[in-house]
Coordinates of C-alpha atoms in Angstrom, one line a residue:
Chain A
X1 CA -20.8 -14.9 -6.5
X2 CA -19.3 -14.2 -9.9
X3 CA -17.2 -11.3 -11.7
X4 CA -16.8 -11.2 -15.4
X5 CA -14.9 -8.3 -17.2
X6 CA -12.2 -6.9 -19.4
X7 CA -8.8 -6.4 -17.5
X8 CA -6.9 -3.3 -16.7
X9 CA -3.1 -4.3 -15.8
X10 CA -0.8 -2.5 -13.4
X11 CA 2.9 -3.3 -12.3
X12 CA 4.3 -3.4 -8.9
X13 CA 3.7 -1.2 -5.6
X14 CA 0.7 0.7 -7.1
X15 CA 0.1 3.1 -4.0
X16 CA -2.9 4.6 -2.7
X17 CA -1.7 7.9 -3.6
X18 CA -2.1 7.1 -7.6
X19 CA -5.2 5.1 -6.9
X20 CA -6.9 8.3 -5.4
X21 CA -4.7 11.6 -5.1
X22 CA -4.9 13.2 -1.8
X23 CA -5.4 16.4 -3.5
X24 CA -9.0 15.2 -4.0
X25 CA -9.6 13.7 -0.5
X26 CA -11.6 16.7 0.4
X27 CA -14.4 15.1 -1.5
X28 CA -16.4 12.9 0.5
X29 CA -18.9 11.2 -2.2
X30 CA -17.1 8.0 -3.5
X31 CA -19.0 8.3 -7.0
X32 CA -17.7 11.7 -7.6
X33 CA -14.2 11.1 -6.1
X34 CA -13.9 8.0 -8.4
X35 CA -13.7 10.5 -11.5
X36 CA -9.9 10.9 -10.3
X37 CA -9.3 7.2 -9.5
X38 CA -6.0 6.0 -11.4
X39 CA -5.6 9.6 -13.1
X40 CA -2.2 9.9 -12.0
X41 CA -0.8 6.7 -13.8
X42 CA -3.5 5.7 -16.1
X43 CA -5.4 8.7 -17.7
X44 CA -7.5 6.6 -19.6
X45 CA -8.8 4.2 -17.0
X46 CA -11.6 6.5 -16.2
X47 CA -13.0 6.7 -19.8
X48 CA -12.7 3.1 -20.7
X49 CA -13.7 1.4 -17.4
X50 CA -17.2 -0.5 -17.5
X51 CA -19.3 -1.9 -14.7
X52 CA -17.9 -5.4 -13.7
X53 CA -14.2 -4.8 -15.2
X54 CA -11.4 -6.6 -13.6
X55 CA -8.1 -5.0 -12.2
X56 CA -4.6 -7.2 -12.2
X57 CA -1.6 -6.1 -10.7
X58 CA 1.8 -7.1 -9.4
X59 CA 3.2 -7.1 -5.5
X60 CA 2.2 -4.8 -2.8
X61 CA -0.8 -3.3 -4.7
X62 CA -2.4 -0.6 -2.5
X63 CA 0.6 0.5 -0.4
X64 CA 1.1 3.7 1.3
X65 CA -1.8 5.6 2.8
X66 CA -4.5 3.9 4.8
X67 CA -7.0 6.2 2.8
X68 CA -10.2 4.1 2.3
X69 CA -11.0 6.2 -0.6
X70 CA -8.7 4.0 -2.3
X71 CA -10.7 0.5 -2.6
X72 CA -13.9 2.6 -2.3
X73 CA -13.1 4.6 -5.5
X74 CA -12.0 1.5 -7.2
X75 CA -15.3 -0.2 -6.2
X76 CA -17.2 2.8 -7.2
X77 CA -15.6 3.1 -10.6
X78 CA -17.2 -0.4 -11.3
X79 CA -14.2 -2.7 -10.7
X80 CA -15.8 -6.0 -9.9
X81 CA -12.6 -7.5 -8.5
X82 CA -8.8 -6.9 -8.0
X83 CA -6.4 -9.7 -8.8
X84 CA -2.9 -9.2 -7.5
X85 CA 0.4 -11.0 -6.8
X86 CA 0.0 -9.4 -3.2
X87 CA -1.8 -6.6 -1.3
X88 CA -0.3 -4.2 1.0
X89 CA -1.9 -5.0 4.4
X90 CA -3.9 -2.0 5.2
X91 CA -5.6 -2.0 1.8
X92 CA -6.3 -5.6 1.9
X93 CA -8.0 -4.9 5.2
X94 CA -10.0 -2.0 4.0
X95 CA -11.2 -4.1 1.0
X96 CA -12.6 -6.8 3.1
X97 CA -14.1 -4.2 5.3
X98 CA -15.9 -2.4 2.7
X99 CA -16.7 -5.4 0.3
X100 CA -14.3 -4.8 -2.6
X101 CA -13.5 -8.5 -4.0
X102 CA -9.8 -8.9 -3.7
X103 CA -8.0 -12.0 -4.8
X104 CA -3.9 -12.8 -4.2
X105 CA -3.0 -15.4 -6.9
X106 CA 0.5 -14.9 -8.2
X107 CA -0.1 -17.3 -11.1
X108 CA -3.0 -15.3 -12.3
X109 CA -1.4 -12.1 -11.8
X110 CA 1.7 -13.0 -13.9
X111 CA -0.3 -14.5 -17.0
X112 CA -3.3 -12.5 -17.2
X113 CA -2.6 -9.4 -19.9
X114 CA -4.4 -6.2 -20.3
X115 CA -7.7 -6.2 -22.0
X116 CA -8.2 -10.0 -21.8
X117 CA -11.7 -11.1 -20.8
X118 CA -11.7 -12.6 -17.2
X119 CA -14.3 -14.3 -15.1
X120 CA -13.9 -15.1 -11.3
X121 CA -16.0 -17.6 -9.3
X122 CA -15.2 -16.7 -5.9
X123 CA -17.1 -19.4 -4.1
X124 CA -14.5 -22.2 -5.7
X125 CA -11.6 -19.4 -6.1
X126 CA -11.3 -20.1 -9.7
X127 CA -10.0 -17.5 -12.2
X128 CA -10.5 -18.1 -16.0
X129 CA -8.9 -16.0 -18.6
X130 CA -11.5 -16.3 -21.2
X131 CA -9.2 -14.9 -24.0
X132 CA -6.2 -17.5 -23.3
X133 CA -8.4 -20.4 -22.0
X134 CA -5.9 -20.6 -18.9
X135 CA -7.5 -21.4 -15.5
X136 CA -6.2 -20.4 -11.8
X137 CA -6.9 -21.5 -8.7
X138 CA -6.9 -19.2 -5.7
X139 CA -6.7 -20.0 -1.9
X140 CA -9.9 -19.4 -0.2
X141 CA -10.3 -16.7 2.5
X142 CA -10.2 -17.9 6.2
X143 CA -13.6 -18.7 7.7
X144 CA -13.3 -15.3 9.7
X145 CA -12.9 -13.2 6.8
X146 CA -15.4 -15.0 4.5
X147 CA -17.7 -14.4 7.2
X148 CA -17.3 -10.4 7.1
X149 CA -17.5 -10.6 3.0
X150 CA -20.7 -12.7 3.6
X151 CA -22.3 -10.2 5.9
X152 CA -21.7 -7.5 3.7
X153 CA -18.7 -6.0 5.4
X154 CA -17.4 -5.3 8.7
X155 CA -20.0 -3.2 10.3
X156 CA -22.6 -5.3 9.3
X157 CA -20.4 -8.2 10.9
X158 CA -20.1 -6.8 14.2
X159 CA -23.6 -5.4 14.8
Chain B
X1 CA 7.8 -21.2 21.6
X2 CA 8.0 -17.8 23.0
X3 CA 6.5 -14.6 21.6
X4 CA 7.7 -11.3 20.2
X5 CA 6.8 -7.9 21.9
X6 CA 3.9 -7.3 19.5
X7 CA 2.4 -10.9 20.1
X8 CA 2.5 -10.5 23.8
X9 CA 0.7 -7.2 23.7
X10 CA -1.9 -8.7 21.5
X11 CA -2.4 -11.6 23.7
X12 CA -2.8 -9.5 26.7
X13 CA -5.5 -7.4 25.0
X14 CA -7.0 -10.4 23.5
X15 CA -7.4 -12.1 27.0
X16 CA -5.3 -15.2 26.1
X17 CA -2.2 -16.5 27.6
X18 CA -0.6 -16.9 24.1
X19 CA -0.9 -16.1 20.3
X20 CA 1.2 -17.5 17.4
X21 CA 1.7 -15.9 13.9
X22 CA -1.2 -16.2 11.6
X23 CA -3.7 -16.7 14.3
X24 CA -6.9 -14.2 14.0
X25 CA -8.1 -12.6 17.0
X26 CA -10.1 -9.9 18.4
X27 CA -8.4 -7.5 21.0
X28 CA -9.5 -4.7 22.9
X29 CA -8.4 -1.3 21.9
X30 CA -6.7 1.4 24.3
X31 CA -7.2 4.1 21.9
X32 CA -8.6 5.0 18.2
X33 CA -7.8 8.0 16.4
X34 CA -8.6 9.6 12.9
X35 CA -7.8 12.9 11.2
X36 CA -10.0 15.5 8.9
X37 CA -9.5 13.3 6.0
X38 CA -10.5 9.8 7.4
X39 CA -12.7 10.7 10.2
X40 CA -15.6 12.0 8.1
X41 CA -15.6 8.9 6.1
X42 CA -15.6 6.9 9.4
X43 CA -18.5 9.2 10.8
X44 CA -20.6 8.4 7.6
X45 CA -19.9 4.6 7.9
X46 CA -20.8 4.8 11.8
X47 CA -24.2 6.5 11.1
X48 CA -24.9 4.3 8.2
X49 CA -24.6 1.4 10.2
X50 CA -27.0 2.8 12.7
X51 CA -24.5 2.9 15.6
X52 CA -25.5 5.5 18.4
X53 CA -23.1 5.1 21.0
X54 CA -19.0 5.2 21.2
X55 CA -17.1 3.0 23.5
X56 CA -15.4 5.7 25.3
X57 CA -15.2 9.6 25.3
X58 CA -11.6 9.9 26.5
X59 CA -10.2 7.1 24.1
X60 CA -11.0 8.4 20.8
X61 CA -9.2 11.6 19.1
X62 CA -10.0 13.5 16.2
X63 CA -7.0 15.3 15.1
X64 CA -7.8 18.0 12.3
X65 CA -4.2 18.3 10.7
X66 CA -4.1 17.2 7.1
X67 CA -5.8 20.2 5.2
X68 CA -5.7 22.6 8.0
X69 CA -6.0 25.6 8.6
X70 CA -8.9 24.6 6.2
X71 CA -7.5 25.2 2.6
X72 CA -10.7 25.4 0.9
X73 CA -14.5 25.0 1.6
X74 CA -14.5 21.3 1.2
X75 CA -11.9 20.8 3.8
X76 CA -13.9 23.4 6.1
X77 CA -16.7 21.2 6.0
X78 CA -14.7 17.9 6.7
X79 CA -13.6 19.7 10.0
X80 CA -17.2 20.9 10.7
X81 CA -18.7 17.3 10.1
X82 CA -15.9 15.9 12.7
X83 CA -16.5 18.7 14.9
X84 CA -20.2 18.2 15.4
X85 CA -19.9 14.5 15.7
X86 CA -17.4 15.0 18.6
X87 CA -19.6 17.5 20.1
X88 CA -22.7 15.0 19.8
X89 CA -20.8 12.0 21.3
X90 CA -18.8 14.1 24.1
X91 CA -15.5 13.2 22.2
X92 CA -12.9 14.7 24.7
X93 CA -9.7 14.8 22.3
X94 CA -10.8 16.9 19.6
X95 CA -8.0 19.0 18.4
X96 CA -8.6 21.7 15.7
X97 CA -6.3 25.0 14.9
X98 CA -4.8 26.4 17.9
X99 CA -4.6 23.2 19.7
X100 CA -3.8 20.9 16.8
X101 CA -0.6 19.5 16.0
X102 CA 0.2 16.7 13.6
X103 CA -1.6 13.6 14.8
X104 CA 1.6 11.3 15.6
X105 CA 3.6 14.3 17.1
X106 CA 0.7 15.3 19.3
X107 CA -0.6 12.1 20.9
X108 CA 2.8 10.9 22.1
X109 CA 3.4 14.5 23.4
X110 CA 0.1 14.5 25.3
X111 CA 0.8 10.9 26.8
X112 CA -2.7 10.0 25.0
X113 CA -0.8 6.8 23.9
X114 CA 1.4 4.7 26.0
X115 CA 3.9 1.5 26.4
X116 CA 2.1 -1.9 26.1
X117 CA -1.3 -0.3 24.6
X118 CA -3.2 -1.2 21.3
X119 CA -3.9 1.7 19.3
X120 CA -5.1 1.8 15.9
X121 CA -5.6 5.0 13.7
X122 CA -7.2 5.8 10.6
X123 CA -3.9 7.0 9.1
X124 CA -1.2 4.7 8.0
X125 CA 1.6 6.5 10.1
X126 CA -0.1 5.3 13.4
X127 CA 2.7 2.7 13.5
X128 CA 4.7 5.7 15.3
X129 CA 3.7 5.0 18.6
X130 CA 5.5 1.7 18.4
X131 CA 8.5 3.9 19.6
X132 CA 6.7 3.9 22.9
X133 CA 6.7 -0.1 23.3
X134 CA 3.0 0.1 22.1
X135 CA 1.5 -2.2 19.2
X136 CA -0.1 0.6 17.1
X137 CA -1.2 0.3 13.3
X138 CA -2.7 2.2 10.6
X139 CA -6.3 0.9 9.7
X140 CA -9.1 2.3 7.5
X141 CA -12.2 4.6 8.4
X142 CA -14.5 1.4 8.4
X143 CA -12.1 -0.1 11.3
X144 CA -12.0 3.4 12.9
X145 CA -15.9 3.3 12.8
X146 CA -16.3 -0.3 14.4
X147 CA -13.4 0.6 16.9
X148 CA -15.4 3.6 17.9
X149 CA -18.3 1.8 18.4
X150 CA -17.2 -1.7 20.1
X151 CA -13.6 -0.7 21.2
X152 CA -12.4 -3.8 19.6
X153 CA -10.5 -4.7 16.3
X154 CA -9.6 -7.9 14.7
X155 CA -6.1 -8.6 13.8
X156 CA -4.1 -11.5 12.1
X157 CA -1.3 -12.0 14.6
X158 CA 1.9 -10.7 12.7
X159 CA 5.2 -12.5 12.6
X160 CA 8.3 -10.3 13.0
X161 CA 11.6 -9.3 11.9
X162 CA 14.1 -8.4 14.5
X163 CA 16.5 -5.3 14.1
X164 CA 19.5 -5.9 16.7
X165 CA 20.9 -2.3 16.7
X166 CA 24.7 -2.0 17.9
X167 CA 27.2 0.9 17.8
X168 CA 27.0 4.6 18.1
X169 CA 25.5 6.7 15.3
X170 CA 27.7 9.7 14.0
X171 CA 26.9 13.0 14.8
X172 CA 25.5 13.8 11.3
X173 CA 23.1 10.6 11.6
X174 CA 19.9 10.5 12.9
X175 CA 16.8 7.8 13.1
X176 CA 15.8 9.1 9.6
X177 CA 19.1 8.0 8.2
X178 CA 18.8 4.6 10.0
X179 CA 15.1 3.5 8.9
X180 CA 15.8 4.9 5.1
X181 CA 19.1 2.9 5.2
X182 CA 16.8 -0.2 6.6
X183 CA 13.9 0.3 4.1
X184 CA 16.7 0.5 1.3
X185 CA 18.1 -2.6 2.5
X186 CA 14.7 -4.6 2.9
X187 CA 12.5 -3.1 0.3
X188 CA 9.1 -1.4 0.5
X189 CA 7.5 -4.7 1.0
X190 CA 10.2 -6.0 3.0
X191 CA 8.2 -6.3 6.0
X192 CA 4.7 -6.7 4.4
X193 CA 2.4 -7.9 7.1
X194 CA 5.1 -8.3 9.8
X195 CA 6.3 -6.5 12.7
X196 CA 9.6 -4.9 12.8
X197 CA 11.2 -5.2 16.4
X198 CA 13.8 -2.8 17.4
X199 CA 16.2 -3.8 20.2
X200 CA 19.9 -4.1 21.0
X201 CA 22.7 -2.1 22.6
X202 CA 22.6 0.7 20.3
X203 CA 19.0 1.8 21.2
X204 CA 20.7 3.6 24.0
X205 CA 22.1 6.1 21.4
X206 CA 18.6 6.7 19.9
X207 CA 16.5 9.3 21.4
X208 CA 12.8 9.3 21.5
X209 CA 12.4 11.6 18.6
X210 CA 14.8 9.2 16.6
X211 CA 12.5 6.4 17.6
X212 CA 9.4 8.3 16.6
X213 CA 10.8 8.9 13.4
X214 CA 11.9 5.3 12.6
X215 CA 8.6 3.4 13.9
X216 CA 6.8 6.2 11.7
X217 CA 8.3 4.6 8.8
X218 CA 7.9 0.9 9.3
X219 CA 4.6 1.3 7.1
X220 CA 7.1 2.5 4.3
X221 CA 8.8 -1.1 4.6
X222 CA 4.9 -2.8 4.4
X223 CA 5.2 -3.4 8.3
X224 CA 2.0 -3.9 10.4
X225 CA 4.0 -1.8 13.0
X226 CA 7.3 -1.1 14.4
X227 CA 8.3 -1.5 17.9
X228 CA 11.0 -0.4 20.2
X229 CA 11.9 -2.4 23.4
X230 CA 11.1 -0.1 26.3
X231 CA 14.1 1.1 28.3
X232 CA 15.2 4.2 30.1
X233 CA 14.8 6.5 27.3
X234 CA 11.1 5.4 27.0
X235 CA 10.3 5.5 30.7
X236 CA 11.8 9.1 31.0
X237 CA 9.8 10.1 28.0
X238 CA 6.4 9.1 29.3
X239 CA 7.0 10.2 32.9
X240 CA 4.5 12.8 33.6
X241 CA 2.8 12.3 30.2
X242 CA 1.2 8.9 30.7
X243 CA -0.8 9.3 33.8
X244 CA -2.2 5.8 34.2
X245 CA -0.9 2.6 35.0
X246 CA 0.7 0.8 31.7
X247 CA 2.4 -2.7 31.4
X248 CA 5.1 -3.1 29.0
X249 CA 6.5 -6.4 27.3
X250 CA 10.2 -7.6 26.3
X251 CA 10.2 -10.5 23.7
X252 CA 10.7 -13.8 24.9
X253 CA 14.4 -15.2 24.7
X254 CA 13.1 -17.8 22.5
X255 CA 10.8 -15.7 20.3
X256 CA 10.5 -16.6 16.8
X257 CA 11.8 -14.2 14.1
X258 CA 11.3 -14.4 10.4
X259 CA 14.5 -12.8 10.0
X260 CA 17.2 -11.3 12.1
X261 CA 19.3 -8.1 11.1
X262 CA 22.2 -6.7 12.7
X263 CA 22.6 -3.0 12.2
X264 CA 25.8 -1.1 13.1
X265 CA 24.9 2.3 13.7
X266 CA 28.2 3.6 13.4
X267 CA 28.1 2.5 9.6
X268 CA 24.9 4.2 8.7
X269 CA 25.7 7.5 6.5
X270 CA 23.4 10.4 5.8
X271 CA 21.1 8.9 3.5
X272 CA 18.6 10.1 0.9
X273 CA 15.6 8.1 -0.9
X274 CA 15.3 9.0 -4.7
X275 CA 11.9 9.1 -6.4
X276 CA 9.4 7.6 -6.5
X277 CA 9.9 4.8 -3.9
X278 CA 11.3 5.2 -0.2
X279 CA 13.4 2.2 -1.0
X280 CA 15.5 4.0 -3.7
X281 CA 18.1 5.0 -1.0
X282 CA 21.7 5.9 -1.4
X283 CA 24.3 7.8 0.8
X284 CA 23.9 11.8 0.3
X285 CA 27.8 11.3 -0.7
X286 CA 26.5 9.3 -3.9
X287 CA 23.6 11.5 -4.7
X288 CA 25.4 13.4 -7.4
X289 CA 24.5 16.8 -8.7
X290 CA 20.7 17.2 -8.2
X291 CA 19.3 21.1 -7.9
X292 CA 16.3 21.4 -6.2
X293 CA 13.6 24.1 -6.0
X294 CA 12.2 23.3 -2.4
X295 CA 12.7 21.9 0.8
X296 CA 10.3 20.8 3.6
X297 CA 11.4 20.3 7.0
X298 CA 8.5 19.0 9.1
X299 CA 5.6 16.3 9.0
X300 CA 4.8 13.5 11.5
X301 CA 8.1 11.9 10.5
X302 CA 10.3 14.7 11.3
X303 CA 8.8 17.7 12.6
X304 CA 9.9 17.2 16.3
X305 CA 11.8 19.5 18.4
X306 CA 15.3 17.8 17.8
X307 CA 14.6 17.8 14.0
X308 CA 14.0 21.7 14.4
X309 CA 17.3 21.9 16.3
X310 CA 19.0 19.9 13.8
X311 CA 17.8 22.2 11.1
X312 CA 18.8 25.3 13.0
X313 CA 22.3 23.8 13.6
X314 CA 22.8 23.9 9.9
X315 CA 21.3 26.9 9.0
X316 CA 22.6 29.3 11.6
X317 CA 24.4 32.1 10.1
X318 CA 23.6 30.7 6.7
X319 CA 21.2 31.7 3.8
X320 CA 18.7 29.4 1.8
X321 CA 20.2 29.4 -1.6
X322 CA 18.6 31.6 -4.4
X323 CA 15.7 29.8 -6.2
X324 CA 15.0 27.5 -3.2
X325 CA 11.8 27.8 -1.2
X326 CA 12.5 26.3 2.5
X327 CA 9.4 25.8 4.4
X328 CA 9.7 24.8 8.1
X329 CA 6.5 23.2 9.8
X330 CA 7.0 22.3 13.5
X331 CA 4.6 19.5 14.2
X332 CA 2.8 20.7 17.2
X333 CA 2.0 24.0 19.0
X334 CA 4.6 23.2 22.0
X335 CA 7.2 22.1 19.6
X336 CA 6.3 25.7 17.8
X337 CA 6.5 27.6 21.1
X338 CA 9.8 25.8 22.4
X339 CA 11.4 26.5 19.0
X340 CA 10.5 30.1 19.2
X341 CA 11.7 30.2 22.7
X342 CA 15.0 28.8 22.1
X343 CA 15.5 31.2 19.3
X344 CA 15.2 28.8 16.2
X345 CA 12.7 31.0 14.6
X346 CA 15.2 33.9 14.3
X347 CA 17.8 31.5 12.6
X348 CA 14.9 30.2 10.2
X349 CA 14.0 33.7 9.4
X350 CA 17.5 35.1 9.1
X351 CA 18.2 32.3 6.7
X352 CA 15.2 33.2 4.7
X353 CA 12.9 30.0 5.5
X354 CA 9.3 30.4 5.9
X355 CA 7.6 29.0 9.3
X356 CA 4.2 27.5 9.0
X357 CA 1.6 26.5 11.6
X358 CA 1.5 22.7 12.5
X359 CA -0.1 20.8 9.4
X360 CA 0.5 18.0 7.4
X361 CA -0.1 20.2 4.3
X362 CA 2.7 19.5 1.7
X363 CA 3.6 16.2 2.4
X364 CA 0.8 14.6 1.0
X365 CA 0.3 17.4 -1.8
X366 CA -2.5 18.9 0.4
X367 CA -1.4 22.7 0.6
X368 CA 1.3 24.8 2.1
X369 CA 4.0 24.0 -0.7
X370 CA 2.7 22.2 -3.8
X371 CA 5.3 21.4 -6.2
X372 CA 5.0 22.3 -10.1
X373 CA 5.8 20.1 -12.9
X374 CA 9.5 19.3 -13.3
X375 CA 10.2 20.7 -9.7
X376 CA 12.3 18.9 -7.2
X377 CA 12.0 18.8 -3.4
X378 CA 14.1 17.6 -0.5
X379 CA 11.5 16.6 2.2
X380 CA 12.0 15.4 5.7
X381 CA 8.4 13.6 5.2
X382 CA 7.9 9.9 4.5
X383 CA 6.6 9.1 1.0
X384 CA 8.0 10.0 -2.4
X385 CA 5.5 8.5 -5.0
X386 CA 4.4 9.8 -8.1
X387 CA 2.5 13.1 -7.5
X388 CA 2.7 12.8 -3.8
X389 CA 3.9 16.6 -3.1
X390 CA 2.0 17.9 -6.2
X391 CA 2.4 17.6 -10.1
X392 CA 3.3 14.1 -11.4
X393 CA 6.1 15.5 -13.0
X394 CA 7.5 16.6 -9.8
X395 CA 9.9 15.0 -7.5
X396 CA 10.4 14.4 -3.7
X397 CA 13.7 13.2 -2.1
X398 CA 13.5 12.0 1.3
X399 CA 16.2 13.0 4.0
X400 CA 16.9 13.8 7.3
X401 CA 16.3 17.6 8.9
X402 CA 20.2 18.0 8.6
X403 CA 20.5 16.8 5.1
X404 CA 17.5 18.9 4.3
X405 CA 18.4 22.1 5.8
X406 CA 22.1 21.3 4.0
X407 CA 20.1 21.0 0.7
X408 CA 18.5 24.2 1.2
X409 CA 21.8 26.0 1.6
X410 CA 23.4 24.3 -1.3
X411 CA 20.6 24.4 -3.6
X412 CA 21.0 20.8 -4.4
X413 CA 21.2 17.7 -2.5
X414 CA 23.9 18.0 0.2
X415 CA 25.1 16.9 3.5
X416 CA 26.2 19.3 6.3
X417 CA 29.8 18.5 5.6
X418 CA 29.3 19.8 1.8
X419 CA 28.5 23.2 3.2
X420 CA 31.7 23.4 5.3
X421 CA 30.1 22.0 8.7
X422 CA 32.5 19.5 10.4
X423 CA 30.5 18.8 13.4
X424 CA 26.8 19.1 14.1
X425 CA 26.3 20.0 17.6
X426 CA 22.6 20.3 18.7
X427 CA 20.7 19.3 22.0
X428 CA 19.3 15.9 21.8
X429 CA 16.9 14.0 23.9

């Protein structure tokens, strides 16, 4: 499993209210809803994002509400992977459950800049910033979580 | 090595003698809930996965509280979808307009959640029930779907931070001031992935409404859950509500904590959290001159009876300042009726407040009190993120009901003593 794309970079404590504002949560189609993803902190995100692009952020990404609409709309926007210094726990859990690739890697989160081209090898846990040539190594998921990811999400794993 | 309260509950529900922090474990659930925003997503996932049964008709609740009474056609459709699923599977605890209350006020009130139990909810403030000594935590809709189907969930066993509460709070100070002070101290990710365990001599001065408010905001410190040691206050509260056997747990004397804080409740002051994070706290006395256009008193954090009484004690015989809207939202039908019966509504109406049927509405920028660009609100809610209550250029200041009510009267951030109240007397407990 691999990902490769252009980086959108954000700071600390990006909350699920700015990832997808509650005023749109009466929309249930994630593709339609994703038109509003990130609009409260980055109005250009929607116009610029391309299939496979990568999001990089600081501490506590996805804090706040438990809305699964947050990882779901990031995924539906075309983002292939979110790399952060740390994730809020419900967001982390939701991402695993719905199959949005996420990686905790403080070194990568600090060094990678907006607009860089980054590739990720999920099996090796290797992140390469192709723009700067830097390589980073992330911790692998515990086997229990890797099993959920491999099976394509929680519901497929428990069935 | 000993276990924390949360670890003991997890071990008991996982069928093992002991667990340790970091371990992954599958546990049996006592209750699963969702609301009108998250249940339809769970239902979609449930059906997509091809599930055709639920683990219990009694242990699942759909609480239609966020965008209700339906604010538009899409919101009405979400409720309809939830209702049809509930009817199809015979889900007993389906709450809609007329019976509904804000989920985290309603479920404890109805006795649907109790001490020592494990509850997951597709709403981040599910951590509220830790006030009863339960392990209770927010999850997403897929976890809710899995829980509805299997009656189980997986967890990473959390480590814990212990908060030893001592001393007696001052009359102007409520659970809200205590939890805001703690979040200000440890930050919005200070308890990330961890349990916040509340214990100590000071507990006896905290009513159940104080505790529900404090456990509610554990998530605002990044916590997996907040949990209170069960005492007489807890047992008195659940008596007559929780009509089934329950077993509750105290932490082992040698339980290991990542950190231990001693909080002297007598030193806590009325506190306000400035935009745009709940950790941006300061004593109201240091807030400076901050004019406001709206006050909201309600939510799963502070829409309970004592909150209504505290607001009324401040508003009695006073008027909401010109140019300020004060919206009061009792969290459940029972709280609404009790507030009315106690004469609180007359006080609110005389003061120039609007009273709403139970709804989460304005807290998450849904409806019933949205802010325009540049407007400021003092709210008894739980989050003050960018755009939380409306326009991205609006601001939310989090505070207790007493501070919110005093601010409504002053037209700017204020505490009761700023409007001439020397002793705040209202019935607690």
